[in-house]
mmCIF file of C-alpha atoms and ligand atoms in Angstrom:
data_model
loop_
_atom_site.group_PDB
_atom_site.id
_atom_site.type_symbol
_atom_site.label_atom_id
_atom_site.label_comp_id
_atom_site.label_asym_id
_atom_site.label_seq_id
_atom_site.Cartn_x
_atom_site.Cartn_y
_atom_site.Cartn_z
ATOM 1 C CA UNK A 25 -1.946 -26.524 12.339
ATOM 2 C CA UNK A 26 -0.979 -27.538 16.121
ATOM 3 C CA UNK A 27 1.647 -30.079 16.957
ATOM 4 C CA UNK A 28 2.201 -31.806 20.054
ATOM 5 C CA UNK A 29 6.087 -31.428 20.890
ATOM 6 C CA UNK A 30 8.124 -34.718 22.222
ATOM 7 C CA UNK A 31 7.583 -33.796 25.758
ATOM 8 C CA UNK A 32 3.706 -33.624 25.270
ATOM 9 C CA UNK A 33 3.845 -29.856 26.462
ATOM 10 C CA UNK A 34 4.915 -27.933 23.330
ATOM 11 C CA UNK A 35 2.507 -26.282 21.356
ATOM 12 C CA UNK A 36 3.487 -25.025 17.798
ATOM 13 C CA UNK A 37 1.458 -23.326 15.411
ATOM 14 C CA UNK A 38 2.069 -23.893 12.073
ATOM 15 C CA UNK A 39 0.846 -21.092 9.814
ATOM 16 C CA UNK A 40 -1.108 -22.499 6.973
ATOM 17 C CA UNK A 41 -1.990 -20.379 3.261
ATOM 18 C CA UNK A 42 -4.055 -21.739 0.507
ATOM 19 C CA UNK A 43 -3.996 -20.379 -2.863
ATOM 20 C CA UNK A 44 -6.589 -21.370 -5.452
ATOM 21 C CA UNK A 45 -4.969 -20.844 -9.143
ATOM 22 C CA UNK A 46 -3.818 -21.889 -12.312
ATOM 23 C CA UNK A 47 -1.041 -24.529 -12.920
ATOM 24 C CA UNK A 48 1.833 -23.286 -14.967
ATOM 25 C CA UNK A 49 4.156 -26.363 -15.644
ATOM 26 C CA UNK A 50 7.311 -24.192 -16.206
ATOM 27 C CA UNK A 51 7.062 -23.237 -12.624
ATOM 28 C CA UNK A 52 7.376 -19.561 -12.983
ATOM 29 C CA UNK A 53 4.033 -18.394 -12.332
ATOM 30 C CA UNK A 54 0.677 -19.826 -11.103
ATOM 31 C CA UNK A 55 0.205 -21.824 -8.132
ATOM 32 C CA UNK A 56 3.742 -23.496 -8.397
ATOM 33 C CA UNK A 57 5.094 -19.835 -7.804
ATOM 34 C CA UNK A 58 2.540 -19.402 -4.998
ATOM 35 C CA UNK A 59 3.704 -22.607 -3.433
ATOM 36 C CA UNK A 60 7.426 -21.676 -3.649
ATOM 37 C CA UNK A 61 6.651 -18.219 -2.252
ATOM 38 C CA UNK A 62 4.763 -19.757 0.838
ATOM 39 C CA UNK A 63 7.697 -22.064 1.571
ATOM 40 C CA UNK A 64 9.762 -19.172 1.504
ATOM 41 C CA UNK A 65 7.889 -17.343 4.463
ATOM 42 C CA UNK A 66 7.871 -20.072 6.312
ATOM 43 C CA UNK A 67 4.207 -20.709 5.838
ATOM 44 C CA UNK A 68 2.718 -24.355 4.914
ATOM 45 C CA UNK A 69 1.121 -24.354 1.617
ATOM 46 C CA UNK A 70 -1.959 -25.744 0.028
ATOM 47 C CA UNK A 71 -2.976 -25.547 -3.615
ATOM 48 C CA UNK A 72 -6.536 -25.847 -5.290
ATOM 49 C CA UNK A 73 -6.104 -26.126 -9.181
ATOM 50 C CA UNK A 74 -8.625 -23.902 -10.983
ATOM 51 C CA UNK A 75 -7.153 -24.653 -14.580
ATOM 52 C CA UNK A 76 -4.243 -26.269 -16.259
ATOM 53 C CA UNK A 77 -2.212 -24.071 -18.690
ATOM 54 C CA UNK A 78 0.284 -25.692 -21.559
ATOM 55 C CA UNK A 79 3.288 -22.967 -21.476
ATOM 56 C CA UNK A 80 6.863 -22.584 -20.785
ATOM 57 C CA UNK A 81 8.628 -18.796 -20.594
ATOM 58 C CA UNK A 82 7.989 -18.187 -24.395
ATOM 59 C CA UNK A 83 4.257 -19.178 -25.114
ATOM 60 C CA UNK A 84 1.244 -20.207 -23.321
ATOM 61 C CA UNK A 85 -0.653 -22.571 -26.301
ATOM 62 C CA UNK A 86 -3.591 -24.077 -24.564
ATOM 63 C CA UNK A 87 -5.766 -23.611 -21.326
ATOM 64 C CA UNK A 88 -8.106 -26.235 -19.790
ATOM 65 C CA UNK A 89 -10.714 -24.890 -16.891
ATOM 66 C CA UNK A 90 -11.778 -27.578 -14.361
ATOM 67 C CA UNK A 91 -15.098 -27.952 -13.656
ATOM 68 C CA UNK A 92 -16.449 -25.839 -11.016
ATOM 69 C CA UNK A 93 -17.693 -28.749 -8.949
ATOM 70 C CA UNK A 94 -14.183 -30.005 -8.683
ATOM 71 C CA UNK A 95 -12.848 -26.928 -7.833
ATOM 72 C CA UNK A 96 -15.346 -26.537 -4.917
ATOM 73 C CA UNK A 97 -14.709 -30.177 -3.846
ATOM 74 C CA UNK A 98 -10.877 -29.407 -3.663
ATOM 75 C CA UNK A 99 -11.519 -26.231 -1.648
ATOM 76 C CA UNK A 100 -13.881 -27.957 0.925
ATOM 77 C CA UNK A 101 -11.629 -30.854 1.174
ATOM 78 C CA UNK A 102 -8.893 -28.405 2.317
ATOM 79 C CA UNK A 103 -11.382 -26.525 4.487
ATOM 80 C CA UNK A 104 -12.494 -29.271 6.459
ATOM 81 C CA UNK A 105 -9.138 -30.773 7.462
ATOM 82 C CA UNK A 106 -6.184 -28.008 7.235
ATOM 83 C CA UNK A 107 -8.073 -24.745 7.343
ATOM 84 C CA UNK A 108 -5.836 -21.738 6.082
ATOM 85 C CA UNK A 109 -4.741 -18.895 8.223
ATOM 86 C CA UNK A 110 -5.335 -16.742 4.556
ATOM 87 C CA UNK A 111 -5.966 -17.418 0.903
ATOM 88 C CA UNK A 112 -5.781 -15.901 -2.569
ATOM 89 C CA UNK A 113 -6.967 -16.583 -5.784
ATOM 90 C CA UNK A 114 -5.025 -16.708 -9.056
ATOM 91 C CA UNK A 115 -6.092 -17.605 -12.637
ATOM 92 C CA UNK A 116 -9.752 -18.578 -12.768
ATOM 93 C CA UNK A 117 -10.720 -19.382 -16.168
ATOM 94 C CA UNK A 118 -14.219 -18.810 -16.309
ATOM 95 C CA UNK A 119 -17.547 -17.366 -14.650
ATOM 96 C CA UNK A 120 -18.839 -20.832 -13.260
ATOM 97 C CA UNK A 121 -15.340 -21.074 -11.433
ATOM 98 C CA UNK A 122 -15.668 -17.638 -10.409
ATOM 99 C CA UNK A 123 -19.083 -18.195 -9.016
ATOM 100 C CA UNK A 124 -18.242 -21.431 -6.998
ATOM 101 C CA UNK A 125 -15.423 -19.895 -5.284
ATOM 102 C CA UNK A 126 -17.404 -16.645 -4.478
ATOM 103 C CA UNK A 127 -20.248 -19.075 -2.768
ATOM 104 C CA UNK A 128 -17.949 -20.592 -0.627
ATOM 105 C CA UNK A 129 -15.812 -17.388 -0.102
ATOM 106 C CA UNK A 130 -19.163 -16.192 1.962
ATOM 107 C CA UNK A 131 -18.258 -19.036 4.870
ATOM 108 C CA UNK A 132 -14.508 -17.756 5.042
ATOM 109 C CA UNK A 133 -13.365 -16.855 8.356
ATOM 110 C CA UNK A 134 -9.827 -15.528 7.001
ATOM 111 C CA UNK A 135 -8.619 -12.816 4.828
ATOM 112 C CA UNK A 136 -8.985 -13.697 1.221
ATOM 113 C CA UNK A 137 -6.789 -11.969 -1.278
ATOM 114 C CA UNK A 138 -8.115 -11.930 -4.897
ATOM 115 C CA UNK A 139 -5.387 -11.392 -7.508
ATOM 116 C CA UNK A 140 -7.448 -10.595 -10.600
ATOM 117 C CA UNK A 141 -5.522 -12.555 -13.173
ATOM 118 C CA UNK A 142 -7.083 -11.404 -16.588
ATOM 119 C CA UNK A 143 -4.349 -12.110 -18.863
ATOM 120 C CA UNK A 144 -0.907 -14.385 -18.587
ATOM 121 C CA UNK A 145 2.343 -12.236 -18.691
ATOM 122 C CA UNK A 146 2.463 -12.705 -22.262
ATOM 123 C CA UNK A 147 -1.166 -11.699 -22.921
ATOM 124 C CA UNK A 148 -2.932 -14.940 -23.301
ATOM 125 C CA UNK A 149 -6.658 -14.486 -21.622
ATOM 126 C CA UNK A 150 -6.842 -16.453 -18.005
ATOM 127 C CA UNK A 151 -10.500 -15.329 -17.456
ATOM 128 C CA UNK A 152 -12.943 -14.759 -20.167
ATOM 129 C CA UNK A 153 -15.301 -11.497 -20.190
ATOM 130 C CA UNK A 154 -18.339 -13.109 -18.671
ATOM 131 C CA UNK A 155 -15.741 -13.903 -15.519
ATOM 132 C CA UNK A 156 -14.297 -10.718 -14.882
ATOM 133 C CA UNK A 157 -17.683 -9.659 -14.813
ATOM 134 C CA UNK A 158 -18.680 -11.953 -12.448
ATOM 135 C CA UNK A 159 -15.546 -11.323 -10.471
ATOM 136 C CA UNK A 160 -16.468 -7.765 -10.131
ATOM 137 C CA UNK A 161 -19.997 -8.534 -8.914
ATOM 138 C CA UNK A 162 -19.342 -11.898 -6.736
ATOM 139 C CA UNK A 163 -15.763 -12.104 -5.663
ATOM 140 C CA UNK A 164 -14.700 -8.514 -4.992
ATOM 141 C CA UNK A 165 -17.359 -8.153 -1.922
ATOM 142 C CA UNK A 166 -15.428 -11.151 -0.660
ATOM 143 C CA UNK A 167 -11.803 -9.960 -0.915
ATOM 144 C CA UNK A 168 -9.918 -8.705 2.063
ATOM 145 C CA UNK A 169 -7.503 -7.116 -0.548
ATOM 146 C CA UNK A 170 -7.929 -6.810 -4.271
ATOM 147 C CA UNK A 171 -4.273 -6.817 -6.269
ATOM 148 C CA UNK A 172 -4.888 -5.447 -9.887
ATOM 149 C CA UNK A 173 -1.715 -4.332 -12.103
ATOM 150 C CA UNK A 174 -2.453 -1.303 -14.187
ATOM 151 C CA UNK A 175 -4.258 -2.806 -16.890
ATOM 152 C CA UNK A 176 -6.457 -5.415 -14.738
ATOM 153 C CA UNK A 177 -7.630 -1.953 -12.689
ATOM 154 C CA UNK A 178 -8.561 -0.386 -16.267
ATOM 155 C CA UNK A 179 -10.558 -3.545 -17.139
ATOM 156 C CA UNK A 180 -12.489 -3.526 -13.683
ATOM 157 C CA UNK A 181 -13.062 0.470 -13.477
ATOM 158 C CA UNK A 182 -13.454 0.958 -17.313
ATOM 159 C CA UNK A 183 -11.150 4.054 -17.680
ATOM 160 C CA UNK A 184 -7.283 4.069 -18.401
ATOM 161 C CA UNK A 185 -4.825 3.673 -15.361
ATOM 162 C CA UNK A 186 -1.988 4.964 -16.187
ATOM 163 C CA UNK A 187 -0.485 7.464 -13.444
ATOM 164 C CA UNK A 188 -0.726 7.923 -9.746
ATOM 165 C CA UNK A 189 -3.776 10.244 -10.005
ATOM 166 C CA UNK A 190 -5.817 7.418 -11.813
ATOM 167 C CA UNK A 191 -4.457 4.639 -9.761
ATOM 168 C CA UNK A 192 -5.870 6.760 -6.714
ATOM 169 C CA UNK A 193 -9.173 6.964 -8.729
ATOM 170 C CA UNK A 194 -9.322 3.577 -9.710
ATOM 171 C CA UNK A 195 -8.648 2.382 -5.934
ATOM 172 C CA UNK A 196 -11.619 4.480 -4.737
ATOM 173 C CA UNK A 197 -13.804 2.712 -7.405
ATOM 174 C CA UNK A 198 -12.786 -0.886 -6.792
ATOM 175 C CA UNK A 199 -13.032 -0.289 -3.012
ATOM 176 C CA UNK A 200 -16.773 0.936 -3.671
ATOM 177 C CA UNK A 201 -17.192 -2.116 -5.733
ATOM 178 C CA UNK A 202 -16.743 -4.093 -2.367
ATOM 179 C CA UNK A 203 -13.096 -4.736 -1.935
ATOM 180 C CA UNK A 204 -12.033 -3.919 1.642
ATOM 181 C CA UNK A 205 -8.722 -3.082 0.599
ATOM 182 C CA UNK A 206 -7.158 -2.423 -2.498
ATOM 183 C CA UNK A 207 -3.268 -2.492 -3.803
ATOM 184 C CA UNK A 208 -2.903 -1.459 -7.452
ATOM 185 C CA UNK A 209 0.406 -2.074 -8.750
ATOM 186 C CA UNK A 210 2.308 0.157 -10.913
ATOM 187 C CA UNK A 211 5.521 -2.153 -12.141
ATOM 188 C CA UNK A 212 4.345 -0.969 -15.706
ATOM 189 C CA UNK A 213 4.312 2.768 -14.921
ATOM 190 C CA UNK A 214 6.970 4.585 -17.194
ATOM 191 C CA UNK A 215 8.583 6.104 -13.959
ATOM 192 C CA UNK A 216 9.108 4.271 -10.982
ATOM 193 C CA UNK A 217 7.681 1.056 -9.875
ATOM 194 C CA UNK A 218 5.122 2.609 -7.261
ATOM 195 C CA UNK A 219 2.098 0.845 -5.925
ATOM 196 C CA UNK A 220 -0.566 2.295 -4.000
ATOM 197 C CA UNK A 221 -2.423 0.507 -1.178
ATOM 198 C CA UNK A 222 -5.928 1.982 -0.435
ATOM 199 C CA UNK A 223 -6.664 0.992 3.230
ATOM 200 C CA UNK A 224 -10.484 0.228 4.237
ATOM 201 C CA UNK A 225 -10.108 3.427 6.469
ATOM 202 C CA UNK A 226 -9.367 5.436 3.760
ATOM 203 C CA UNK A 227 -6.013 5.781 4.345
ATOM 204 C CA UNK A 228 -3.705 5.634 1.029
ATOM 205 C CA UNK A 229 -0.083 4.333 1.360
ATOM 206 C CA UNK A 230 2.775 4.485 -1.071
ATOM 207 C CA UNK A 231 5.300 1.814 -1.956
ATOM 208 C CA UNK A 232 8.458 2.761 -4.263
ATOM 209 C CA UNK A 233 11.238 0.354 -5.971
ATOM 210 C CA UNK A 234 13.347 1.159 -8.586
ATOM 211 C CA UNK A 235 12.332 0.385 -11.812
ATOM 212 C CA UNK A 236 13.905 -2.855 -12.964
ATOM 213 C CA UNK A 237 14.524 -3.268 -16.855
ATOM 214 C CA UNK A 238 14.196 -7.029 -17.147
ATOM 215 C CA UNK A 239 12.340 -9.897 -19.025
ATOM 216 C CA UNK A 240 12.157 -11.975 -16.197
ATOM 217 C CA UNK A 241 9.106 -11.114 -14.753
ATOM 218 C CA UNK A 242 6.932 -14.073 -15.673
ATOM 219 C CA UNK A 243 5.043 -14.845 -12.457
ATOM 220 C CA UNK A 244 5.469 -11.345 -10.535
ATOM 221 C CA UNK A 245 2.206 -10.746 -9.592
ATOM 222 C CA UNK A 246 1.423 -14.402 -8.636
ATOM 223 C CA UNK A 247 4.262 -14.236 -6.466
ATOM 224 C CA UNK A 248 3.604 -10.651 -4.761
ATOM 225 C CA UNK A 249 -0.093 -11.880 -3.910
ATOM 226 C CA UNK A 250 1.289 -15.158 -2.611
ATOM 227 C CA UNK A 251 3.938 -13.075 -0.141
ATOM 228 C CA UNK A 252 0.955 -10.885 0.654
ATOM 229 C CA UNK A 253 -0.857 -13.918 1.683
ATOM 230 C CA UNK A 254 1.833 -15.814 3.447
ATOM 231 C CA UNK A 255 2.165 -12.717 5.910
ATOM 232 C CA UNK A 256 -1.697 -12.287 6.196
ATOM 233 C CA UNK A 257 -1.380 -16.031 7.376
ATOM 234 C CA UNK A 258 1.218 -15.341 10.147
ATOM 235 C CA UNK A 259 -0.902 -12.393 11.124
ATOM 236 C CA UNK A 260 0.938 -9.659 10.265
ATOM 237 C CA UNK A 261 -0.843 -6.598 9.577
ATOM 238 C CA UNK A 262 -1.807 -5.371 6.076
ATOM 239 C CA UNK A 263 0.671 -2.271 5.551
ATOM 240 C CA UNK A 264 3.628 -4.151 6.943
ATOM 241 C CA UNK A 265 2.631 -7.346 4.689
ATOM 242 C CA UNK A 266 2.559 -5.518 1.522
ATOM 243 C CA UNK A 267 6.009 -3.780 2.612
ATOM 244 C CA UNK A 268 7.485 -7.191 3.111
ATOM 245 C CA UNK A 269 6.156 -8.599 0.164
ATOM 246 C CA UNK A 270 7.326 -5.601 -2.064
ATOM 247 C CA UNK A 271 11.062 -6.031 -0.943
ATOM 248 C CA UNK A 272 10.852 -9.753 -1.435
ATOM 249 C CA UNK A 273 9.376 -9.381 -5.287
ATOM 250 C CA UNK A 274 11.909 -6.533 -6.025
ATOM 251 C CA UNK A 275 14.770 -8.883 -4.718
ATOM 252 C CA UNK A 276 13.450 -11.918 -6.823
ATOM 253 C CA UNK A 277 13.158 -10.032 -9.925
ATOM 254 C CA UNK A 278 16.837 -8.604 -9.355
ATOM 255 C CA UNK A 279 18.229 -12.088 -8.725
ATOM 256 C CA UNK A 280 16.060 -13.799 -11.179
ATOM 257 C CA UNK A 281 18.025 -16.944 -12.407
ATOM 258 C CA UNK A 282 17.925 -16.309 -15.906
ATOM 259 C CA UNK A 283 15.999 -19.622 -17.259
ATOM 260 C CA UNK A 284 14.337 -19.955 -20.177
ATOM 261 C CA UNK A 285 14.153 -18.318 -23.902
ATOM 262 C CA UNK A 286 11.370 -16.244 -23.052
ATOM 263 C CA UNK A 287 9.906 -14.183 -19.940
ATOM 264 C CA UNK A 288 11.947 -15.929 -17.317
ATOM 265 C CA UNK A 289 10.877 -16.865 -13.930
ATOM 266 C CA UNK A 290 11.797 -15.049 -10.631
ATOM 267 C CA UNK A 291 14.317 -16.082 -7.534
ATOM 268 C CA UNK A 292 11.506 -17.440 -5.156
ATOM 269 C CA UNK A 293 14.773 -18.398 -2.643
ATOM 270 C CA UNK A 294 15.780 -14.420 -2.202
HETATM 271 N N1 LIG B 13 -1.568 -18.168 -13.426
HETATM 272 C C1 LIG B 13 -1.130 -18.757 -14.622
HETATM 273 C C2 LIG B 13 -1.559 -19.871 -14.347
HETATM 274 C C3 LIG B 13 -0.482 -18.077 -15.505
HETATM 275 O O1 LIG B 13 0.226 -18.969 -16.418
HETATM 276 C C4 LIG B 13 0.130 -16.745 -15.353
HETATM 277 C C5 LIG B 13 0.836 -16.204 -16.596
HETATM 278 O O2 LIG B 13 1.362 -16.529 -17.187
HETATM 279 C C6 LIG B 13 -0.313 -16.035 -14.465
HETATM 280 C C7 LIG B 13 -1.290 -16.902 -13.244
HETATM 281 C C8 LIG B 13 -0.093 -14.618 -14.141
HETATM 282 O O3 LIG B 13 0.974 -14.194 -13.999
HETATM 283 P P1 LIG B 13 1.921 -13.106 -13.454
HETATM 284 O O4 LIG B 13 2.058 -13.262 -12.004
HETATM 285 O O5 LIG B 13 2.812 -12.615 -14.288
HETATM 286 O O6 LIG B 13 0.758 -11.761 -13.577
#
């Protein structure tokens, strides 16, 4: 986005990031978490809604997925006016929405981060089985970065992913499905919270953080992927973007405001 300065000479470029995700009315996950994260990283945020959940920090009680046409029209409206420098996808609901996004992503000229959200933090399905298959077949090949956690990686590759060795294997398999770079998040590992980034040139980078024992992890995956997307929108190289996002997410969990009676949200303002 370009602005003419008051004197008519200054040109400032505002980085823009887009999220294509579900709504979490409690504000901890989904597109609400993404927009807060974009703002925290100094990036102008746009949000295309894919589905609406009824939830709070305790329970997801209902989900309604929008029509693929409505999702497509939202993306086209945004692309034709304020095109982003990077985009991410979150909860997509079903196969039709995944395919609509994959079709449009063929023309994206900016990096697309695909966060394969299969389940809510509490275990409610946010993408059905046909949708998972469509994601593997149609959306993965369009992804600049795929960001599964251990459970999502296991569902994608079909074998258990529970230690560093299987994380590396899973990253290779996911890369062979077409994702250009793969970040497997080991936040649920029994030891440290180690994430593995497999870059397209074959380089593997490990990101370490102390494991935090807390129930305030609602929206961690969304916010982490959103932070990476924001950095990519600013033109940051992927390895550096992941490092900055990891530091942000660790602090955001550590300084969680302790809201709600269930799995509480992070502190996006850290
Ligand atoms: N998107 C929506 C709309 C959600 O409700 C959730 C979790 O409840 C997620 C994404 C994924 O959340 P997390 O970032 O904790 O993986």
